[in-house]
mmCIF file of N, CA and C in Angstrom:
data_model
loop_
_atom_site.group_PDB
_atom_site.id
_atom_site.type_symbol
_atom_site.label_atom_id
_atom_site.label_comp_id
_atom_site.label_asym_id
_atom_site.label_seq_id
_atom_site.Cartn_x
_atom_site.Cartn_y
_atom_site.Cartn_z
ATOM 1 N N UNK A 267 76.773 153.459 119.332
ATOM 2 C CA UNK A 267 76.887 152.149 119.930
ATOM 3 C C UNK A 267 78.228 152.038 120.611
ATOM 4 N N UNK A 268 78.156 151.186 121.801
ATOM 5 C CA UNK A 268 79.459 151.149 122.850
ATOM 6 C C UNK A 268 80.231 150.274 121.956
ATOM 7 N N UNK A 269 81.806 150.672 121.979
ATOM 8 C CA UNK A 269 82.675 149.559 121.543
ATOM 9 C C UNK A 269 82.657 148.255 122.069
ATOM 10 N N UNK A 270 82.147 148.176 123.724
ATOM 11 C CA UNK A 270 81.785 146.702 124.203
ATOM 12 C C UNK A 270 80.433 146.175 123.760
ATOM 13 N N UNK A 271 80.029 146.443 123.397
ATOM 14 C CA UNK A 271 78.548 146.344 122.854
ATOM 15 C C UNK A 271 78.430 146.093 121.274
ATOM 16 N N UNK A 272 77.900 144.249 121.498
ATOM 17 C CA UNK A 272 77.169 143.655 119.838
ATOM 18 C C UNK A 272 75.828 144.979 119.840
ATOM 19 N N UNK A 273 76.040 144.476 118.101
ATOM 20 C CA UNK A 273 74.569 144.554 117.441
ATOM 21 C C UNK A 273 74.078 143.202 117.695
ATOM 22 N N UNK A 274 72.746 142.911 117.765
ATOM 23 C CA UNK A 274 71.932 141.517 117.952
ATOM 24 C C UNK A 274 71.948 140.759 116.765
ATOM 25 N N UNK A 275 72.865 141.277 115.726
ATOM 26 C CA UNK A 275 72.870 140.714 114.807
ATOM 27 C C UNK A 275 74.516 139.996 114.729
ATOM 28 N N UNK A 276 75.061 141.043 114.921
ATOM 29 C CA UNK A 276 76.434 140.452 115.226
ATOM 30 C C UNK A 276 76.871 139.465 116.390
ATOM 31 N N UNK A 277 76.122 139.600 117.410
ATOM 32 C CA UNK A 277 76.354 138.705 118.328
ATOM 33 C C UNK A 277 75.507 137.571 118.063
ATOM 34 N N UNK A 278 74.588 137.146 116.788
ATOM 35 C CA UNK A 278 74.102 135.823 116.682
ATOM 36 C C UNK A 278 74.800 135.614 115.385
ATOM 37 N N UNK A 279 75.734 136.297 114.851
ATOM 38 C CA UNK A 279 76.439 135.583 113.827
ATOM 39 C C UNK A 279 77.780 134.885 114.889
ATOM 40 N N UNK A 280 77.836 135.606 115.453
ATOM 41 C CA UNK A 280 79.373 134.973 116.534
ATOM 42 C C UNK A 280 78.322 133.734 117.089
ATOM 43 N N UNK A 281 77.433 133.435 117.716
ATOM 44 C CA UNK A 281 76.964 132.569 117.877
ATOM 45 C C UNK A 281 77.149 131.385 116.997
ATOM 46 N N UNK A 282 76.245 131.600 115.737
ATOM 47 C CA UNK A 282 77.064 130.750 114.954
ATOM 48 C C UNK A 282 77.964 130.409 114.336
ATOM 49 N N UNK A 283 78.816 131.165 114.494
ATOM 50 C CA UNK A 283 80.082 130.620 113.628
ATOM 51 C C UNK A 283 80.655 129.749 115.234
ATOM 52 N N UNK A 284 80.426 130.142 116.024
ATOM 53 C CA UNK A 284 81.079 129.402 117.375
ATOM 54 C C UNK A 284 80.112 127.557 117.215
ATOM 55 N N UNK A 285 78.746 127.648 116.911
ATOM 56 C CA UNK A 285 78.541 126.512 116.842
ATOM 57 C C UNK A 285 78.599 125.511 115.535
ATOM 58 N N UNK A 286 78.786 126.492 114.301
ATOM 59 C CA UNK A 286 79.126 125.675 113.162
ATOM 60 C C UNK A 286 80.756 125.209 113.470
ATOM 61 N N UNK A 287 81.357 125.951 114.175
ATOM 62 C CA UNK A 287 82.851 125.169 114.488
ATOM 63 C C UNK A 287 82.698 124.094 114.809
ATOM 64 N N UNK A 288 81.171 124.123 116.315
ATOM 65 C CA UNK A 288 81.340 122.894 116.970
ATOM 66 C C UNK A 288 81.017 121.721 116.556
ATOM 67 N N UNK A 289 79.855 121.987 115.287
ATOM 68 C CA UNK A 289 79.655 121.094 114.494
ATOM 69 C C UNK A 289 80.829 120.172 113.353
ATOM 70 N N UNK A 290 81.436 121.226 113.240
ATOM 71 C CA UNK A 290 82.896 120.469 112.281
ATOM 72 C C UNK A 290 83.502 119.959 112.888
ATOM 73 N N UNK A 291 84.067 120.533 114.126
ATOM 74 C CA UNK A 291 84.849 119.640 115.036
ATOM 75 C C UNK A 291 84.509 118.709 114.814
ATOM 76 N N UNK A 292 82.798 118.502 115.712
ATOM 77 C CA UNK A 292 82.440 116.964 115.685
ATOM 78 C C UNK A 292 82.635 116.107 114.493
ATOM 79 N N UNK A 293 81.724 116.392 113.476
ATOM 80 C CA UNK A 293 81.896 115.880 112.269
ATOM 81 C C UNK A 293 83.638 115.231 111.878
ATOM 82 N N UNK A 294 84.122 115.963 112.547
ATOM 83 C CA UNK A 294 85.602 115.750 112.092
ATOM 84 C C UNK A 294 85.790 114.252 112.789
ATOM 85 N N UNK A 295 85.932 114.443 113.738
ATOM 86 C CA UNK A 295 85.479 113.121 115.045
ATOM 87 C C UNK A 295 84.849 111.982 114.596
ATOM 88 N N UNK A 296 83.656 112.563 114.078
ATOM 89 C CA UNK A 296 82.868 111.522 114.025
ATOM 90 C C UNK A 296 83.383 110.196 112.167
ATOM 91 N N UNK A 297 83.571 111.196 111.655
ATOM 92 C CA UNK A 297 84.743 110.863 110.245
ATOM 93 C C UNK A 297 85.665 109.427 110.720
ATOM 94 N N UNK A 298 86.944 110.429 111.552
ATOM 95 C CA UNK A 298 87.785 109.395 112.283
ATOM 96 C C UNK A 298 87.202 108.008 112.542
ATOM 97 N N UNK A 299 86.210 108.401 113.557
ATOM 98 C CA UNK A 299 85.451 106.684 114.363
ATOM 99 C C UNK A 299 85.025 106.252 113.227
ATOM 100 N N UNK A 300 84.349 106.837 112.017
ATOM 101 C CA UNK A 300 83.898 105.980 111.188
ATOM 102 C C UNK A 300 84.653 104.951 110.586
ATOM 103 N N UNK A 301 86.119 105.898 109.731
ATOM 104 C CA UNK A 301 86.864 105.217 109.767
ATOM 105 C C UNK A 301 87.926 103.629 110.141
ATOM 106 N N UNK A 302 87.554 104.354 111.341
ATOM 107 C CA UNK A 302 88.432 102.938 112.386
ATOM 108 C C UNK A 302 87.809 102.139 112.543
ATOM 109 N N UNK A 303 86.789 102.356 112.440
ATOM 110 C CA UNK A 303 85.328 101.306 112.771
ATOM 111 C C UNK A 303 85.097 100.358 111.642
ATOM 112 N N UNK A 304 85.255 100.624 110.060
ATOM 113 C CA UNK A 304 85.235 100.855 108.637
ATOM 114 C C UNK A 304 86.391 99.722 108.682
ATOM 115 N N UNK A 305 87.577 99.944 108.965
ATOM 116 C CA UNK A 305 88.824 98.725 109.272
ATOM 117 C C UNK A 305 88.422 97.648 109.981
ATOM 118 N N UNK A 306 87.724 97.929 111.207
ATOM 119 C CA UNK A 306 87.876 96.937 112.323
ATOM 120 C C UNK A 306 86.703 96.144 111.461
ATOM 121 N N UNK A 307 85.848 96.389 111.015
ATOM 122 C CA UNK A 307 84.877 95.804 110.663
ATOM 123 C C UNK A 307 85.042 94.530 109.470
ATOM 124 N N UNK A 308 86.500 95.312 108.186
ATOM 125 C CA UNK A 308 86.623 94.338 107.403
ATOM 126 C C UNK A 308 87.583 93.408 107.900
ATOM 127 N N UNK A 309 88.435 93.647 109.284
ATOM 128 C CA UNK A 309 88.907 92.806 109.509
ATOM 129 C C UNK A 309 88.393 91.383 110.216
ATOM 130 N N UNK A 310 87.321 92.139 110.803
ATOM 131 C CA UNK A 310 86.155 91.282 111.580
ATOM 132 C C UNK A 310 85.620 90.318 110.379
ATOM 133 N N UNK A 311 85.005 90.594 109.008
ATOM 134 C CA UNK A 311 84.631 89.865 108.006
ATOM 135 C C UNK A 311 85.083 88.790 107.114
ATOM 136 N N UNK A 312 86.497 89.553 107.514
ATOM 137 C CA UNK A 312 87.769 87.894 106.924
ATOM 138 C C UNK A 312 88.340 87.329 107.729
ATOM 139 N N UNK A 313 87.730 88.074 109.274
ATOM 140 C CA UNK A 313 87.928 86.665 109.912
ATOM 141 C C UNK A 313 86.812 85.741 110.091
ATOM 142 N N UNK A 314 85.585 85.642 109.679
ATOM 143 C CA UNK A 314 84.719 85.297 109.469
ATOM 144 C C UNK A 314 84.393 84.449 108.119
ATOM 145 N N UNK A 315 84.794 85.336 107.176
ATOM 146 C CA UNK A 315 85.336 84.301 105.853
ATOM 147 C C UNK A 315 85.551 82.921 105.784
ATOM 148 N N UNK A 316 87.534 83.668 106.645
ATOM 149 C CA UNK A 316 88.268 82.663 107.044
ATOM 150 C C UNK A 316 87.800 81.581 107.698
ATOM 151 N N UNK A 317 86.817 81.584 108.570
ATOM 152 C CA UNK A 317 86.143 80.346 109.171
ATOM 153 C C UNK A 317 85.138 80.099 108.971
ATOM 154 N N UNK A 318 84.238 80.554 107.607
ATOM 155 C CA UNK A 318 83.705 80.033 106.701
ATOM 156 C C UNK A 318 84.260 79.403 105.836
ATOM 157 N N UNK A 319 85.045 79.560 105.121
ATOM 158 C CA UNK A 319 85.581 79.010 103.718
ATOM 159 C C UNK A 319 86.522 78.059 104.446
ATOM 160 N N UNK A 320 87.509 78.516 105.352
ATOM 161 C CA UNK A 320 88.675 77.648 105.537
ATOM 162 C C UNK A 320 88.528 75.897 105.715
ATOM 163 N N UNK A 321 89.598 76.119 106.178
ATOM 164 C CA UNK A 321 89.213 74.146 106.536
ATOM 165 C C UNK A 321 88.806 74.131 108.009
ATOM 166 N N UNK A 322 88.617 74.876 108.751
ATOM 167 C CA UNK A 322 88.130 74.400 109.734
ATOM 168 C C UNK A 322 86.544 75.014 110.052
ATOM 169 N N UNK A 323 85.859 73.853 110.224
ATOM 170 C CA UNK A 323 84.177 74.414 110.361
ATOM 171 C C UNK A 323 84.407 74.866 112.203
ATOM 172 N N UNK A 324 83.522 76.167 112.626
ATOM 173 C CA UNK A 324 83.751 76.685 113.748
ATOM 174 C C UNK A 324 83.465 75.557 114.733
ATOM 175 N N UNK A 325 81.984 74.809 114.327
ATOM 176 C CA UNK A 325 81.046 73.764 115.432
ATOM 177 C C UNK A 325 82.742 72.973 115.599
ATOM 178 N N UNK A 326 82.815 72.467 114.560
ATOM 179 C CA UNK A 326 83.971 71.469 114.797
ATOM 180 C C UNK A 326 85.134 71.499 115.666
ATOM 181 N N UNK A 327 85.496 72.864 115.468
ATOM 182 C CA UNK A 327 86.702 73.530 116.008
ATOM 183 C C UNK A 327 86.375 73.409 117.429
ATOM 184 N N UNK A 328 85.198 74.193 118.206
ATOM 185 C CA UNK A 328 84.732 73.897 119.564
ATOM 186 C C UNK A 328 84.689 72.814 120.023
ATOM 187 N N UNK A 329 84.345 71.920 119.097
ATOM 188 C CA UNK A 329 84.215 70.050 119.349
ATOM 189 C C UNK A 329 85.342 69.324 120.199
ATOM 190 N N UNK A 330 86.335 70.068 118.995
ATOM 191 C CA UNK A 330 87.917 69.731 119.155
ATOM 192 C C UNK A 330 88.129 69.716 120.524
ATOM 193 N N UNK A 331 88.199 72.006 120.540
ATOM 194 C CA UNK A 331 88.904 71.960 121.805
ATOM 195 C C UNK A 331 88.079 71.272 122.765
ATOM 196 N N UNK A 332 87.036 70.971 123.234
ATOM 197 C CA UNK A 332 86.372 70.785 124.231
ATOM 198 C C UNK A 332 86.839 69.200 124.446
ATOM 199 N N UNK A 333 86.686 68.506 123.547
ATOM 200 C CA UNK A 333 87.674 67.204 123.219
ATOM 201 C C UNK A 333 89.089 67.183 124.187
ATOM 202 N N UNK A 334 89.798 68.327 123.198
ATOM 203 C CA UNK A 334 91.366 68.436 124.032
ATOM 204 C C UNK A 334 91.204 68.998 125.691
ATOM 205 N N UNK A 335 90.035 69.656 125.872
ATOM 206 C CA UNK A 335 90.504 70.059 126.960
ATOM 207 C C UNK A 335 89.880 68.731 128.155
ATOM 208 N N UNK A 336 89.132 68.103 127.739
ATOM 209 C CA UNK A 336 88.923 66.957 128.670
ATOM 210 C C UNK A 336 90.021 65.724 128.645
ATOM 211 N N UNK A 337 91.002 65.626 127.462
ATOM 212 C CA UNK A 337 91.694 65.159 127.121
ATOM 213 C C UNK A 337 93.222 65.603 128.431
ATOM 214 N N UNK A 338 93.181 67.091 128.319
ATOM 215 C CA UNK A 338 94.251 67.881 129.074
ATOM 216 C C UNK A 338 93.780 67.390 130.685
ATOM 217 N N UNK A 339 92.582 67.517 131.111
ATOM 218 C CA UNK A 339 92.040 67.212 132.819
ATOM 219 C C UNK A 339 92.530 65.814 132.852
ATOM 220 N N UNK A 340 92.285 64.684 132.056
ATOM 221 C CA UNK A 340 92.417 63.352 132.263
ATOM 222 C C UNK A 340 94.408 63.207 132.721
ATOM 223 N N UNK A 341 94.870 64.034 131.343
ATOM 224 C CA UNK A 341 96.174 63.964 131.847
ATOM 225 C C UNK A 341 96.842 64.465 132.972
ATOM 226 N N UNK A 342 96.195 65.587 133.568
ATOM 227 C CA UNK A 342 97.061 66.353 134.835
ATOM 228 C C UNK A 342 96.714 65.467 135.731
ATOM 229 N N UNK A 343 95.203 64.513 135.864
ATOM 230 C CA UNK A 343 95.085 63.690 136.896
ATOM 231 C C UNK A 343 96.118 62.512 136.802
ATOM 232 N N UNK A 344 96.135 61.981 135.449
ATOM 233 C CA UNK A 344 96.956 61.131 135.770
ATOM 234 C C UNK A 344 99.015 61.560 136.199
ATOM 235 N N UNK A 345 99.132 62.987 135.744
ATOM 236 C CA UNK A 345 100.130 63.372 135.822
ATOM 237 C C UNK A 345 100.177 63.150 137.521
ATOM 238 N N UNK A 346 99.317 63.783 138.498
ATOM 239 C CA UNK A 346 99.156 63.631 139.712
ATOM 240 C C UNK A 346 99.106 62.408 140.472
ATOM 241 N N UNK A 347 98.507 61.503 140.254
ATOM 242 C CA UNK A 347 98.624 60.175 140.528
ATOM 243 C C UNK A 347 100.321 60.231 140.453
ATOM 244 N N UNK A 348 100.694 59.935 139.185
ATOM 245 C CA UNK A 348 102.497 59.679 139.258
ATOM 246 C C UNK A 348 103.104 60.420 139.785
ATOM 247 N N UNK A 349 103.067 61.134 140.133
ATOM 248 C CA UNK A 349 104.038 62.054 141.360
ATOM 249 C C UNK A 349 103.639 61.717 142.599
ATOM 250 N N UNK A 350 102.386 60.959 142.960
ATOM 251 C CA UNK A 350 102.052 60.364 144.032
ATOM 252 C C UNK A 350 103.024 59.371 144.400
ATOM 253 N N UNK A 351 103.190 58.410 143.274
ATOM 254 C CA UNK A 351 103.263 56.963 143.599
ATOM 255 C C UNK A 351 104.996 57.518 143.516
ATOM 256 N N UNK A 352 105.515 58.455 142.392
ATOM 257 C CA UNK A 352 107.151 58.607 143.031
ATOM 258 C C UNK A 352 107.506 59.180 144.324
ATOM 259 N N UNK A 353 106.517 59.893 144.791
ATOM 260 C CA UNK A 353 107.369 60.371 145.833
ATOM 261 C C UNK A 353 106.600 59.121 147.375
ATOM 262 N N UNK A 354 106.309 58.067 146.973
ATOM 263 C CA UNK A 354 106.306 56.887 147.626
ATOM 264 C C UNK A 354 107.108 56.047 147.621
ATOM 265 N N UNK A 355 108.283 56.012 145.888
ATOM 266 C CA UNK A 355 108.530 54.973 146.296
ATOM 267 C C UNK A 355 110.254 55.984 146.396
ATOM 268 N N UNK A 356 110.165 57.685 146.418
ATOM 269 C CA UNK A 356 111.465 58.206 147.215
ATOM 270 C C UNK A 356 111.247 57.701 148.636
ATOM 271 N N UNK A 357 110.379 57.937 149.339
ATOM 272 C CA UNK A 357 110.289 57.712 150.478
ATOM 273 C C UNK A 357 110.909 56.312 150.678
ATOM 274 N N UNK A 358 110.339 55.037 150.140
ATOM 275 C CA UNK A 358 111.218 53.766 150.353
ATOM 276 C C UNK A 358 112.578 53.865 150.512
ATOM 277 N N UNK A 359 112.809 54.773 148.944
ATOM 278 C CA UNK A 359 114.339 54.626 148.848
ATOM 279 C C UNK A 359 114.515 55.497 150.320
ATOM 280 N N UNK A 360 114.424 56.171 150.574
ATOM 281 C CA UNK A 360 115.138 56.859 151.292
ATOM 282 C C UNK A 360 114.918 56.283 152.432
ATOM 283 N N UNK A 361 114.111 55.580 153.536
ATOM 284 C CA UNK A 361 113.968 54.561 154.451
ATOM 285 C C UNK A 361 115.268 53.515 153.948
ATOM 286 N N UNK A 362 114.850 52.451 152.706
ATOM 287 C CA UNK A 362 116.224 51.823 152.819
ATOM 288 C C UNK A 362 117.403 52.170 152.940
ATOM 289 N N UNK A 363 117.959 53.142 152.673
ATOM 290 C CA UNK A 363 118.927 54.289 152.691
ATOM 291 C C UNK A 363 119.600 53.928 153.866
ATOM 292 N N UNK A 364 118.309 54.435 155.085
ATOM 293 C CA UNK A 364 118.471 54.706 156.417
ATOM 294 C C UNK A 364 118.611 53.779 156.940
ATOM 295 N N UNK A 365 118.315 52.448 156.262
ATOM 296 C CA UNK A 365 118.354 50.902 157.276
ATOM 297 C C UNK A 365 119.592 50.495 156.334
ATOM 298 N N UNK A 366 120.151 51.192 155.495
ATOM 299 C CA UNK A 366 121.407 50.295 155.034
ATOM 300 C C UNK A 366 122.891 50.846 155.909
#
C-alpha cells in the first residue's frame, strides 16, 4: 500500500473523528446559548413576578401612562399658547420702547 494512500477503513475512521469533532464543537455552542438563554429567561420571570406581585398592576400602569401622556400634550399646548401671547406682549414692549 502507497504511503499516500488510506485503507477504506482508515479513511472512514478520519471521517469520523473529523465529524464527531464537529458534533462537540457544536454541542459545545449549543451548551453556551443554552445557558445564556437559561439567565435571560429567569430574568425575564422576575420581571414578570415583579409586576405580578408588586404594587403596580400592568393594566393600571398603561392606564397611568396613557393618562400622563395626554396630560403631557395638553401641557406643551398650553406651554405654546404662552410663548405666543409673550412674545406679543415683547413686541408691545418693544413698539413702546420705540415711541418713547
Amino acid at each position: 500500500m502507497d504511503a499516500g494512500t488510506e485503507s477504506p477503513e482508515r479513511e472512514a475512521l478520519t471521517r469520523l473523528e473529523s465529524a464527531v469533532g464537529r458534533i462537540l464543537t457544536e454541542l459545545s455552542r449549543v451548551r453556551e446559548e443554552l445557558a445564556r438563554e437559561r439567565v435571560r429567561l429567569a430574568a425575564t420571570e422576575e420581571a414578570l413576578h415583579v409586576f405580578r406581585h408588586g404594587d403596580e398592576d400592568p393594566v393600571a400602569l398603561r392606564g397611568r401612562v396613557q393618562s400622563l401622556e395626554r396630560e403631557n400634550e395638553d401641557l406643551k399646548e398650553r406651554v405654546a399658547k404662552g410663548r405666543e401671547v409673550v412674545q406679543r406682549l415683547l413686541a408691545r414692549v418693544r413698539f413702546l420702547e420705540e415711541q418713547g
